[in-house]
Amino acid sequence: MKATKENLKVNNPSQQQLSSLLEHFQNGQFNDAEKLAVSITNEFPKHQFAWKVLGAVLGATGRKSEAVDANQTAVALSPQDAAARNNLGISLHELGRLDEAEASYRQAIALKPDLAEAHINLCDLLQVTNKIDKLLLALGEARSKIFGIKADFLYFEALAYFRTERYAEAGALLDQITEDELSETSRASYYKLVGDFRHRNRDYDAAFSAYEDSNRTVKAGREFLGLEIAAGQYFELHKNTALQLEQLSMESPRFKRPYQDGRGPSFLVGFPRSGTTLLDTILRTHSRITVIEEQPMVQKMSETLGGLRDVSAAETVDSDRLNVALDFYLKELSRHTLVPEESLVIDKFPLNLLRAPLISQAFPEAKFILALRHPLDCILSCWMQNFRLNAAMANMVDLDRIVDFYCVAMKIFKLSQERYGLNVHRIRYEGLIEDFETATTSVLEFLGLEWERALLNYQATALVRPEINTPSHSQVI
């Protein structure tokens, strides 16, 4: 049948729908954008643009697997669309499927050699995986395909030189960058690098100013604006948890669920930037330890119980429901590791210290390794980082909020330890740096393990890891 204007109207969304969809997304109105994108994809399942926007919205709101699915649909509908393949690379990267992400970025570049965004994303992937030699090669390729010198590529080259301690060359490149020419995705990271460079040169006022610029840029960005309300709700939820624990501790005696069957891991927790990534890398070097890094298994266990926003509800959840949630956790755990029976599994997720009340119910005999660092160092270091944003990390761009967040988190864990009798070993970052062997041995003894000489070469473990999912990825090596 010959296509007519009437048929095209029937088989495609209206221009008004598409304009509204794009406007919602660009303004950070992700809920509205998602509703409209879902509506359009349901009615017009072969309309690729709606799938692209849906993938971007899902990625921005932390639903990584769903984002991959949406972006794969967009690519299938238009295999020659370089932008769609770039978007797929972003969602694959967020999900930790790094080889596939790199391949997707390179496919986007092959389809459109001057697609700057794909080159930038490829460079970012290579830097977070510490592949500095490949990063420099990618930068050379980008310059050969994109007219003129793009500020983002100067930034990545400066970062590569800074990482390899070629500080004079890094500084010269930073001086060539015009801030307004940087893409939105690179600007905050550029300011952070300037801050790190000035900090190394002991120009602390200039460093502080650069970190301020970095956080100001993050707060003005679309991703943060889309998460600002969720970030406030996240903070208030845990502030209320601390208040509930305090009230319960005054009203009733300590509550501890009877020992069950001993299933489950040990937990490595601590406020971000307290040294958990360094500890993770050291411990996973041990022949009998497997560390699961920052997988939201406890969060998902909580969700199977309806969220348990009330501490009393967590303490009184019935055994049948708790066992269902526990089985769900262990099933999720098995997805992330294949380890022999004799291995000791550590669930490393720093902010699980906020979920100590639930963990104590599911795993009454669990061991907790609590990483500590001087509060001022810890708080300032959080403020100096560019975290991947989510409802929790969006609280890390304002110093006052970080101070409040730190106090709430530590209060929750302290009250939980007192109320539930948590089995906790404290290790201080400063002690680990000053006397590595003694501090590490104390953790191993707590876990019932012996010292191994291979632990002295934990940097080799960091180098072979595909990606370290924290801002510490370039430091632990």
CSV table of C-alpha atoms in Angstrom, one decimal:
chain,number,residue,atom,x,y,z
A,1,MET,CA,0.0,0.0,0.0
A,2,LYS,CA,1.4,3.4,-0.9
A,3,ALA,CA,2.3,5.5,2.1
A,4,THR,CA,0.1,8.6,2.6
A,5,LYS,CA,0.3,11.5,5.1
A,6,GLU,CA,-2.7,9.9,6.9
A,7,ASN,CA,-0.9,6.5,7.2
A,8,LEU,CA,2.3,8.2,8.5
A,9,LYS,CA,0.3,10.0,11.2
A,10,VAL,CA,-1.2,6.7,12.3
A,11,ASN,CA,2.2,4.9,12.4
A,12,ASN,CA,4.3,7.6,14.1
A,13,PRO,CA,3.9,9.7,17.2
A,14,SER,CA,3.0,13.3,16.7
A,15,GLN,CA,5.7,16.0,16.6
A,16,GLN,CA,4.2,17.5,19.8
A,17,GLN,CA,4.7,14.1,21.6
A,18,LEU,CA,8.4,13.9,20.4
A,19,SER,CA,9.1,17.5,21.3
A,20,SER,CA,7.6,17.1,24.8
A,21,LEU,CA,9.6,13.9,25.3
A,22,LEU,CA,12.9,15.7,24.4
A,23,GLU,CA,12.0,18.7,26.5
A,24,HIS,CA,11.2,16.6,29.6
A,25,PHE,CA,14.5,14.7,29.2
A,26,GLN,CA,16.6,17.8,28.6
A,27,ASN,CA,15.1,19.5,31.7
A,28,GLY,CA,15.8,16.6,33.9
A,29,GLN,CA,12.1,15.7,34.3
A,30,PHE,CA,12.9,12.0,34.1
A,31,ASN,CA,9.6,10.7,35.5
A,32,ASP,CA,7.6,12.6,32.9
A,33,ALA,CA,10.0,11.7,30.2
A,34,GLU,CA,9.9,8.0,31.1
A,35,LYS,CA,6.1,7.9,31.2
A,36,LEU,CA,5.9,9.5,27.7
A,37,ALA,CA,8.6,7.4,26.3
A,38,VAL,CA,6.9,4.2,27.5
A,39,SER,CA,3.6,5.4,26.1
A,40,ILE,CA,5.2,6.1,22.7
A,41,THR,CA,7.1,2.8,22.6
A,42,ASN,CA,4.0,0.8,23.5
A,43,GLU,CA,2.0,2.5,20.8
A,44,PHE,CA,4.8,2.8,18.2
A,45,PRO,CA,7.2,0.0,19.1
A,46,LYS,CA,9.3,0.6,15.9
A,47,HIS,CA,9.9,4.3,16.6
A,48,GLN,CA,13.6,4.3,17.4
A,49,PHE,CA,13.9,7.8,18.8
A,50,ALA,CA,11.6,7.0,21.7
A,51,TRP,CA,13.6,3.9,22.5
A,52,LYS,CA,16.8,6.1,22.5
A,53,VAL,CA,15.3,8.6,25.0
A,54,LEU,CA,13.9,5.8,27.1
A,55,GLY,CA,17.4,4.2,27.3
A,56,ALA,CA,18.9,7.5,28.4
A,57,VAL,CA,16.2,8.0,31.1
A,58,LEU,CA,16.7,4.5,32.5
A,59,GLY,CA,20.4,5.0,32.6
A,60,ALA,CA,20.1,8.4,34.3
A,61,THR,CA,17.8,6.9,37.0
A,62,GLY,CA,20.1,3.9,37.7
A,63,ARG,CA,18.2,1.1,36.0
A,64,LYS,CA,21.2,-0.2,34.2
A,65,SER,CA,19.9,-3.5,32.9
A,66,GLU,CA,16.7,-1.9,31.6
A,67,ALA,CA,18.8,0.8,29.9
A,68,VAL,CA,20.8,-1.8,28.1
A,69,ASP,CA,17.7,-3.5,26.8
A,70,ALA,CA,16.2,-0.2,25.6
A,71,ASN,CA,19.4,0.9,23.9
A,72,GLN,CA,19.8,-2.6,22.3
A,73,THR,CA,16.3,-2.2,20.8
A,74,ALA,CA,17.2,1.3,19.4
A,75,VAL,CA,20.3,-0.2,17.8
A,76,ALA,CA,18.3,-3.2,16.4
A,77,LEU,CA,15.8,-0.7,14.8
A,78,SER,CA,18.6,1.3,13.2
A,79,PRO,CA,21.9,-0.5,13.1
A,80,GLN,CA,23.6,2.3,11.2
A,81,ASP,CA,22.8,4.9,13.9
A,82,ALA,CA,26.1,5.8,15.4
A,83,ALA,CA,24.6,7.7,18.3
A,84,ALA,CA,22.4,4.7,19.3
A,85,ARG,CA,25.5,2.5,19.4
A,86,ASN,CA,27.3,5.2,21.5
A,87,ASN,CA,24.3,5.2,23.9
A,88,LEU,CA,24.4,1.4,24.1
A,89,GLY,CA,28.1,1.7,25.0
A,90,ILE,CA,27.3,4.1,27.9
A,91,SER,CA,24.7,1.7,29.4
A,92,LEU,CA,27.0,-1.3,28.9
A,93,HIS,CA,29.8,0.6,30.7
A,94,GLU,CA,27.5,1.5,33.6
A,95,LEU,CA,26.6,-2.2,33.9
A,96,GLY,CA,30.2,-3.2,34.0
A,97,ARG,CA,30.2,-5.0,30.7
A,98,LEU,CA,33.4,-3.2,29.7
A,99,ASP,CA,34.6,-5.2,26.7
A,100,GLU,CA,31.1,-4.9,25.1
A,101,ALA,CA,31.0,-1.2,25.9
A,102,GLU,CA,34.4,-0.6,24.3
A,103,ALA,CA,33.3,-2.5,21.2
A,104,SER,CA,30.1,-0.5,21.0
A,105,TYR,CA,32.0,2.8,21.2
A,106,ARG,CA,34.4,1.7,18.5
A,107,GLN,CA,31.4,0.6,16.3
A,108,ALA,CA,29.9,4.1,16.7
A,109,ILE,CA,33.2,5.6,15.7
A,110,ALA,CA,33.5,3.3,12.6
A,111,LEU,CA,30.0,4.4,11.5
A,112,LYS,CA,30.6,8.1,12.2
A,113,PRO,CA,34.4,8.8,12.6
A,114,ASP,CA,33.8,12.4,13.7
A,115,LEU,CA,31.3,11.5,16.5
A,116,ALA,CA,33.1,13.3,19.3
A,117,GLU,CA,30.9,11.9,22.0
A,118,ALA,CA,31.9,8.3,21.2
A,119,HIS,CA,35.6,9.2,21.2
A,120,ILE,CA,35.1,11.0,24.6
A,121,ASN,CA,33.3,8.0,26.1
A,122,LEU,CA,35.9,5.6,24.8
A,123,CYS,CA,38.6,7.7,26.4
A,124,ASP,CA,36.7,7.8,29.6
A,125,LEU,CA,36.3,4.0,29.7
A,126,LEU,CA,40.1,3.6,29.1
A,127,GLN,CA,41.0,6.0,31.9
A,128,VAL,CA,38.7,4.4,34.5
A,129,THR,CA,40.2,1.0,33.6
A,130,ASN,CA,43.7,2.5,33.9
A,131,LYS,CA,44.6,1.6,30.3
A,132,ILE,CA,46.8,4.7,29.9
A,133,ASP,CA,48.7,3.5,26.8
A,134,LYS,CA,45.5,2.6,25.0
A,135,LEU,CA,44.0,6.0,26.1
A,136,LEU,CA,46.9,7.8,24.4
A,137,LEU,CA,46.4,5.8,21.2
A,138,ALA,CA,42.7,6.6,21.2
A,139,LEU,CA,43.4,10.3,21.6
A,140,GLY,CA,45.7,10.2,18.6
A,141,GLU,CA,43.0,8.5,16.6
A,142,ALA,CA,40.4,11.0,17.7
A,143,ARG,CA,42.5,13.9,16.6
A,144,SER,CA,43.0,12.4,13.2
A,145,LYS,CA,39.2,12.2,12.7
A,146,ILE,CA,37.9,15.3,14.3
A,147,PHE,CA,38.7,18.7,12.9
A,148,GLY,CA,40.5,21.0,15.3
A,149,ILE,CA,41.7,20.3,18.8
A,150,LYS,CA,38.8,19.5,21.1
A,151,ALA,CA,39.1,20.6,24.7
A,152,ASP,CA,38.0,17.2,26.0
A,153,PHE,CA,40.9,15.5,24.3
A,154,LEU,CA,43.3,17.9,25.8
A,155,TYR,CA,41.8,17.1,29.2
A,156,PHE,CA,42.2,13.3,28.7
A,157,GLU,CA,45.8,13.8,27.6
A,158,ALA,CA,46.5,15.9,30.6
A,159,LEU,CA,44.9,13.3,32.8
A,160,ALA,CA,47.1,10.6,31.2
A,161,TYR,CA,50.2,12.6,31.9
A,162,PHE,CA,49.1,13.3,35.5
A,163,ARG,CA,48.5,9.7,36.1
A,164,THR,CA,52.0,8.8,34.8
A,165,GLU,CA,53.6,11.5,36.9
A,166,ARG,CA,54.5,13.7,33.9
A,167,TYR,CA,53.3,16.7,35.8
A,168,ALA,CA,55.0,19.5,33.8
A,169,GLU,CA,53.4,18.2,30.6
A,170,ALA,CA,50.0,17.8,32.4
A,171,GLY,CA,50.1,21.4,33.6
A,172,ALA,CA,51.0,22.7,30.2
A,173,LEU,CA,48.0,21.0,28.6
A,174,LEU,CA,45.7,22.2,31.4
A,175,ASP,CA,46.8,25.7,30.6
A,176,GLN,CA,45.6,25.3,27.0
A,177,ILE,CA,42.1,24.3,27.8
A,178,THR,CA,39.3,26.8,27.4
A,179,GLU,CA,36.6,25.8,30.0
A,180,ASP,CA,33.7,26.8,27.9
A,181,GLU,CA,34.8,24.5,25.1
A,182,LEU,CA,34.6,21.4,27.2
A,183,SER,CA,31.6,19.1,26.9
A,184,GLU,CA,29.2,18.9,29.8
A,185,THR,CA,30.3,15.4,30.5
A,186,SER,CA,34.0,16.4,30.9
A,187,ARG,CA,33.7,19.8,32.6
A,188,ALA,CA,33.4,18.6,36.2
A,189,SER,CA,36.2,16.0,35.8
A,190,TYR,CA,38.4,18.8,34.3
A,191,TYR,CA,37.9,21.0,37.3
A,192,LYS,CA,38.7,18.0,39.6
A,193,LEU,CA,41.9,17.4,37.7
A,194,VAL,CA,42.8,21.0,38.1
A,195,GLY,CA,42.1,20.7,41.8
A,196,ASP,CA,44.3,17.6,42.1
A,197,PHE,CA,47.1,19.3,40.1
A,198,ARG,CA,47.0,22.5,42.3
A,199,HIS,CA,46.8,20.3,45.4
A,200,ARG,CA,49.9,18.4,44.4
A,201,ASN,CA,51.7,21.8,43.9
A,202,ARG,CA,50.6,22.8,47.4
A,203,ASP,CA,48.5,25.7,46.0
A,204,TYR,CA,45.6,24.8,48.3
A,205,ASP,CA,43.5,27.9,47.8
A,206,ALA,CA,43.5,27.4,44.0
A,207,ALA,CA,42.8,23.6,44.6
A,208,PHE,CA,39.8,24.4,46.8
A,209,SER,CA,38.4,26.8,44.3
A,210,ALA,CA,38.7,24.2,41.5
A,211,TYR,CA,36.9,21.6,43.6
A,212,GLU,CA,34.2,24.2,44.2
A,213,ASP,CA,33.9,24.7,40.5
A,214,SER,CA,33.7,20.9,40.0
A,215,ASN,CA,30.8,20.5,42.4
A,216,ARG,CA,29.1,23.6,41.1
A,217,THR,CA,29.2,22.1,37.7
A,218,VAL,CA,27.8,18.8,38.9
A,219,LYS,CA,24.9,20.6,40.6
A,220,ALA,CA,24.0,22.5,37.5
A,221,GLY,CA,24.0,19.3,35.4
A,222,ARG,CA,20.9,17.5,34.1
A,223,GLU,CA,21.8,14.3,35.9
A,224,PHE,CA,22.0,15.9,39.3
A,225,LEU,CA,18.9,18.0,38.8
A,226,GLY,CA,17.0,14.7,38.0
A,227,LEU,CA,18.3,13.2,41.2
A,228,GLU,CA,18.1,16.2,43.6
A,229,ILE,CA,14.7,15.3,45.1
A,230,ALA,CA,15.6,11.6,45.4
A,231,ALA,CA,18.9,12.6,47.1
A,232,GLY,CA,17.0,14.6,49.7
A,233,GLN,CA,14.6,11.8,50.3
A,234,TYR,CA,17.4,9.3,50.7
A,235,PHE,CA,19.1,11.5,53.3
A,236,GLU,CA,15.8,12.1,55.2
A,237,LEU,CA,15.1,8.4,55.2
A,238,HIS,CA,18.4,7.5,56.9
A,239,LYS,CA,18.2,10.5,59.2
A,240,ASN,CA,14.8,9.1,60.4
A,241,THR,CA,16.5,5.6,60.8
A,242,ALA,CA,19.0,7.1,63.2
A,243,LEU,CA,16.2,8.8,65.2
A,244,GLN,CA,14.2,5.6,65.4
A,245,LEU,CA,17.2,3.6,66.6
A,246,GLU,CA,17.9,6.2,69.2
A,247,GLN,CA,14.3,6.2,70.4
A,248,LEU,CA,14.1,2.4,70.4
A,249,SER,CA,17.3,2.1,72.4
A,250,MET,CA,15.8,4.2,75.1
A,251,GLU,CA,12.5,2.4,75.1
A,252,SER,CA,13.4,-1.3,74.9
A,253,PRO,CA,16.3,-3.6,75.6
A,254,ARG,CA,18.7,-4.7,72.9
A,255,PHE,CA,17.1,-7.0,70.3
A,256,LYS,CA,19.0,-9.8,68.6
A,257,ARG,CA,17.4,-12.5,66.4
A,258,PRO,CA,18.4,-16.0,67.3
A,259,TYR,CA,21.2,-17.6,65.2
A,260,GLN,CA,20.0,-19.3,62.1
A,261,ASP,CA,22.1,-21.3,59.7
A,262,GLY,CA,25.2,-19.3,59.2
A,263,ARG,CA,24.7,-18.6,55.5
A,264,GLY,CA,26.0,-15.4,54.1
A,265,PRO,CA,29.2,-13.3,53.7
A,266,SER,CA,31.1,-10.9,55.9
A,267,PHE,CA,30.5,-7.2,55.2
A,268,LEU,CA,33.1,-4.5,54.5
A,269,VAL,CA,31.5,-1.1,55.3
A,270,GLY,CA,32.5,2.5,56.0
A,271,PHE,CA,31.7,6.0,54.9
A,272,PRO,CA,32.9,6.6,51.3
A,273,ARG,CA,36.6,7.5,51.1
A,274,SER,CA,37.5,5.7,54.3
A,275,GLY,CA,39.8,3.2,52.6
A,276,THR,CA,37.3,0.5,51.7
A,277,THR,CA,38.6,0.2,48.1
A,278,LEU,CA,42.2,-0.2,49.3
A,279,LEU,CA,41.0,-2.9,51.8
A,280,ASP,CA,39.0,-4.6,49.1
A,281,THR,CA,42.0,-4.8,46.8
A,282,ILE,CA,44.3,-6.1,49.6
A,283,LEU,CA,41.8,-8.7,50.8
A,284,ARG,CA,40.9,-10.0,47.4
A,285,THR,CA,44.6,-10.7,46.9
A,286,HIS,CA,44.3,-13.4,49.6
A,287,SER,CA,43.9,-16.9,48.1
A,288,ARG,CA,40.9,-17.7,50.3
A,289,ILE,CA,38.9,-14.5,50.0
A,290,THR,CA,36.5,-13.4,47.3
A,291,VAL,CA,35.2,-9.8,47.4
A,292,ILE,CA,32.0,-8.8,45.7
A,293,GLU,CA,32.4,-5.1,45.0
A,294,GLU,CA,29.4,-2.7,45.3
A,295,GLN,CA,26.5,-4.8,44.2
A,296,PRO,CA,23.2,-3.7,45.7
A,297,MET,CA,22.3,-7.1,47.1
A,298,VAL,CA,21.3,-5.9,50.5
A,299,GLN,CA,19.2,-3.1,49.0
A,300,LYS,CA,17.4,-5.7,46.8
A,301,MET,CA,16.9,-7.9,49.8
A,302,SER,CA,15.2,-4.9,51.5
A,303,GLU,CA,13.0,-4.3,48.5
A,304,THR,CA,11.7,-7.9,48.6
A,305,LEU,CA,10.5,-7.1,52.1
A,306,GLY,CA,8.7,-3.9,50.9
A,307,GLY,CA,11.5,-1.5,51.7
A,308,LEU,CA,11.3,-1.7,55.5
A,309,ARG,CA,11.5,2.1,56.0
A,310,ASP,CA,10.7,1.5,59.7
A,311,VAL,CA,13.4,0.0,62.0
A,312,SER,CA,10.7,-1.7,64.1
A,313,ALA,CA,9.4,-3.4,61.0
A,314,ALA,CA,12.9,-4.8,60.3
A,315,GLU,CA,13.2,-6.1,63.8
A,316,THR,CA,9.8,-7.8,63.8
A,317,VAL,CA,9.7,-9.2,60.2
A,318,ASP,CA,8.5,-12.8,60.4
A,319,SER,CA,10.9,-15.7,59.7
A,320,ASP,CA,9.1,-16.9,56.6
A,321,ARG,CA,9.4,-13.5,54.8
A,322,LEU,CA,13.0,-13.1,56.1
A,323,ASN,CA,14.0,-16.5,54.7
A,324,VAL,CA,12.5,-15.5,51.3
A,325,ALA,CA,14.6,-12.3,51.3
A,326,LEU,CA,17.6,-14.2,52.5
A,327,ASP,CA,17.3,-16.7,49.7
A,328,PHE,CA,16.9,-13.8,47.3
A,329,TYR,CA,20.2,-12.3,48.6
A,330,LEU,CA,22.1,-15.5,48.2
A,331,LYS,CA,20.7,-16.1,44.7
A,332,GLU,CA,21.9,-12.6,43.8
A,333,LEU,CA,25.3,-13.3,45.5
A,334,SER,CA,25.7,-16.4,43.3
A,335,ARG,CA,25.3,-14.3,40.2
A,336,HIS,CA,28.4,-12.3,41.0
A,337,THR,CA,30.8,-15.1,42.1
A,338,LEU,CA,31.8,-18.7,41.4
A,339,VAL,CA,33.9,-19.6,44.4
A,340,PRO,CA,35.0,-22.9,46.0
A,341,GLU,CA,33.2,-23.9,49.2
A,342,GLU,CA,36.2,-23.0,51.4
A,343,SER,CA,36.4,-19.4,50.1
A,344,LEU,CA,35.3,-16.6,52.4
A,345,VAL,CA,33.0,-14.1,50.7
A,346,ILE,CA,33.1,-10.4,51.5
A,347,ASP,CA,30.2,-8.1,50.5
A,348,LYS,CA,32.0,-4.8,50.0
A,349,PHE,CA,29.5,-1.9,49.8
A,350,PRO,CA,30.5,1.0,52.0
A,351,LEU,CA,27.0,2.4,52.7
A,352,ASN,CA,25.7,-0.9,53.8
A,353,LEU,CA,26.5,0.5,57.2
A,354,LEU,CA,23.1,2.3,56.8
A,355,ARG,CA,21.4,-1.0,56.5
A,356,ALA,CA,23.0,-2.6,59.5
A,357,PRO,CA,19.5,-3.1,61.2
A,358,LEU,CA,18.3,-5.3,58.3
A,359,ILE,CA,21.7,-7.2,57.9
A,360,SER,CA,21.7,-8.0,61.6
A,361,GLN,CA,18.2,-9.7,61.2
A,362,ALA,CA,19.2,-11.7,58.1
A,363,PHE,CA,22.7,-12.6,59.2
A,364,PRO,CA,22.8,-12.5,63.1
A,365,GLU,CA,26.3,-13.8,63.2
A,366,ALA,CA,27.8,-11.8,60.4
A,367,LYS,CA,31.2,-10.2,60.7
A,368,PHE,CA,31.6,-6.5,59.9
A,369,ILE,CA,34.9,-4.9,58.9
A,370,LEU,CA,34.4,-1.2,59.6
A,371,ALA,CA,36.8,1.1,57.7
A,372,LEU,CA,37.5,4.4,59.5
A,373,ARG,CA,39.4,7.5,58.5
A,374,HIS,CA,39.7,10.8,60.3
A,375,PRO,CA,36.3,12.5,59.8
A,376,LEU,CA,37.7,15.7,58.3
A,377,ASP,CA,39.8,13.9,55.8
A,378,CYS,CA,37.0,11.6,54.9
A,379,ILE,CA,34.4,14.4,54.4
A,380,LEU,CA,36.7,16.6,52.5
A,381,SER,CA,37.9,13.7,50.3
A,382,CYS,CA,34.2,12.9,49.4
A,383,TRP,CA,33.7,16.5,48.4
A,384,MET,CA,36.8,16.4,46.2
A,385,GLN,CA,35.6,13.4,44.2
A,386,ASN,CA,33.4,13.0,41.1
A,387,PHE,CA,31.2,10.1,42.2
A,388,ARG,CA,28.9,8.4,39.7
A,389,LEU,CA,25.6,9.9,40.7
A,390,ASN,CA,22.7,8.1,42.3
A,391,ALA,CA,20.4,9.0,45.2
A,392,ALA,CA,23.1,8.4,47.7
A,393,MET,CA,26.1,10.0,45.9
A,394,ALA,CA,24.1,13.1,44.9
A,395,ASN,CA,24.5,14.0,48.6
A,396,MET,CA,28.3,14.4,48.2
A,397,VAL,CA,28.4,17.7,46.3
A,398,ASP,CA,27.8,20.0,49.3
A,399,LEU,CA,30.2,20.1,52.3
A,400,ASP,CA,27.4,20.8,54.9
A,401,ARG,CA,25.3,17.9,53.6
A,402,ILE,CA,28.3,15.5,53.6
A,403,VAL,CA,29.0,16.5,57.3
A,404,ASP,CA,25.4,15.7,58.2
A,405,PHE,CA,25.4,12.5,56.1
A,406,TYR,CA,28.6,11.3,57.8
A,407,CYS,CA,27.1,11.9,61.3
A,408,VAL,CA,23.9,10.1,60.4
A,409,ALA,CA,25.7,7.1,58.9
A,410,MET,CA,28.0,6.7,61.9
A,411,LYS,CA,25.2,7.1,64.3
A,412,ILE,CA,23.2,4.4,62.6
A,413,PHE,CA,26.1,2.0,62.7
A,414,LYS,CA,27.1,2.8,66.3
A,415,LEU,CA,23.5,2.4,67.6
A,416,SER,CA,23.1,-0.8,65.5
A,417,GLN,CA,26.2,-2.3,67.0
A,418,GLU,CA,25.0,-1.6,70.5
A,419,ARG,CA,21.5,-2.7,69.9
A,420,TYR,CA,22.1,-5.9,67.9
A,421,GLY,CA,25.5,-6.9,69.2
A,422,LEU,CA,27.2,-6.7,65.9
A,423,ASN,CA,30.6,-8.4,65.5
A,424,VAL,CA,32.7,-5.6,64.3
A,425,HIS,CA,36.4,-5.2,63.6
A,426,ARG,CA,37.6,-1.6,63.2
A,427,ILE,CA,40.5,-0.7,60.9
A,428,ARG,CA,41.8,2.8,60.5
A,429,TYR,CA,43.0,4.0,57.1
A,430,GLU,CA,45.9,5.9,58.8
A,431,GLY,CA,47.0,2.7,60.6
A,432,LEU,CA,46.9,0.7,57.4
A,433,ILE,CA,49.1,3.2,55.6
A,434,GLU,CA,51.6,3.4,58.5
A,435,ASP,CA,51.9,-0.3,59.4
A,436,PHE,CA,50.4,-2.3,56.5
A,437,GLU,CA,51.3,-5.8,57.7
A,438,THR,CA,50.1,-5.3,61.3
A,439,ALA,CA,46.8,-3.8,60.2
A,440,THR,CA,46.2,-6.3,57.5
A,441,THR,CA,47.0,-9.2,59.8
A,442,SER,CA,44.5,-8.0,62.4
A,443,VAL,CA,41.7,-8.1,59.8
A,444,LEU,CA,42.7,-11.6,58.7
A,445,GLU,CA,42.8,-12.9,62.3
A,446,PHE,CA,39.3,-11.4,62.7
A,447,LEU,CA,38.2,-13.4,59.7
A,448,GLY,CA,40.0,-16.6,60.8
A,449,LEU,CA,42.6,-16.5,58.1
A,450,GLU,CA,46.4,-16.3,58.1
A,451,TRP,CA,48.8,-13.8,56.6
A,452,GLU,CA,50.1,-14.5,53.0
A,453,ARG,CA,53.1,-12.9,51.5
A,454,ALA,CA,51.3,-12.2,48.2
A,455,LEU,CA,49.4,-9.5,50.0
A,456,LEU,CA,52.4,-7.3,49.8
A,457,ASN,CA,51.9,-7.1,46.1
A,458,TYR,CA,48.2,-6.1,46.2
A,459,GLN,CA,48.9,-3.4,43.5
A,460,ALA,CA,49.2,-6.3,41.0
A,461,THR,CA,45.6,-7.3,41.8
A,462,ALA,CA,44.4,-3.8,41.2
A,463,LEU,CA,46.2,-3.7,37.8
A,464,VAL,CA,44.5,-6.8,36.5
A,465,ARG,CA,41.0,-5.9,37.6
A,466,PRO,CA,38.8,-4.8,34.7
A,467,GLU,CA,37.4,-1.8,36.6
A,468,ILE,CA,37.4,-0.6,40.1
A,469,ASN,CA,33.9,1.0,40.6
A,470,THR,CA,35.0,3.9,42.8
A,471,PRO,CA,36.9,7.1,42.4
A,472,SER,CA,39.9,5.2,43.9
A,473,HIS,CA,40.5,3.3,40.7
A,474,SER,CA,43.7,5.2,39.9
A,475,GLN,CA,45.0,5.3,43.4
A,476,VAL,CA,45.1,1.7,44.7
A,477,ILE,CA,47.7,0.8,42.0
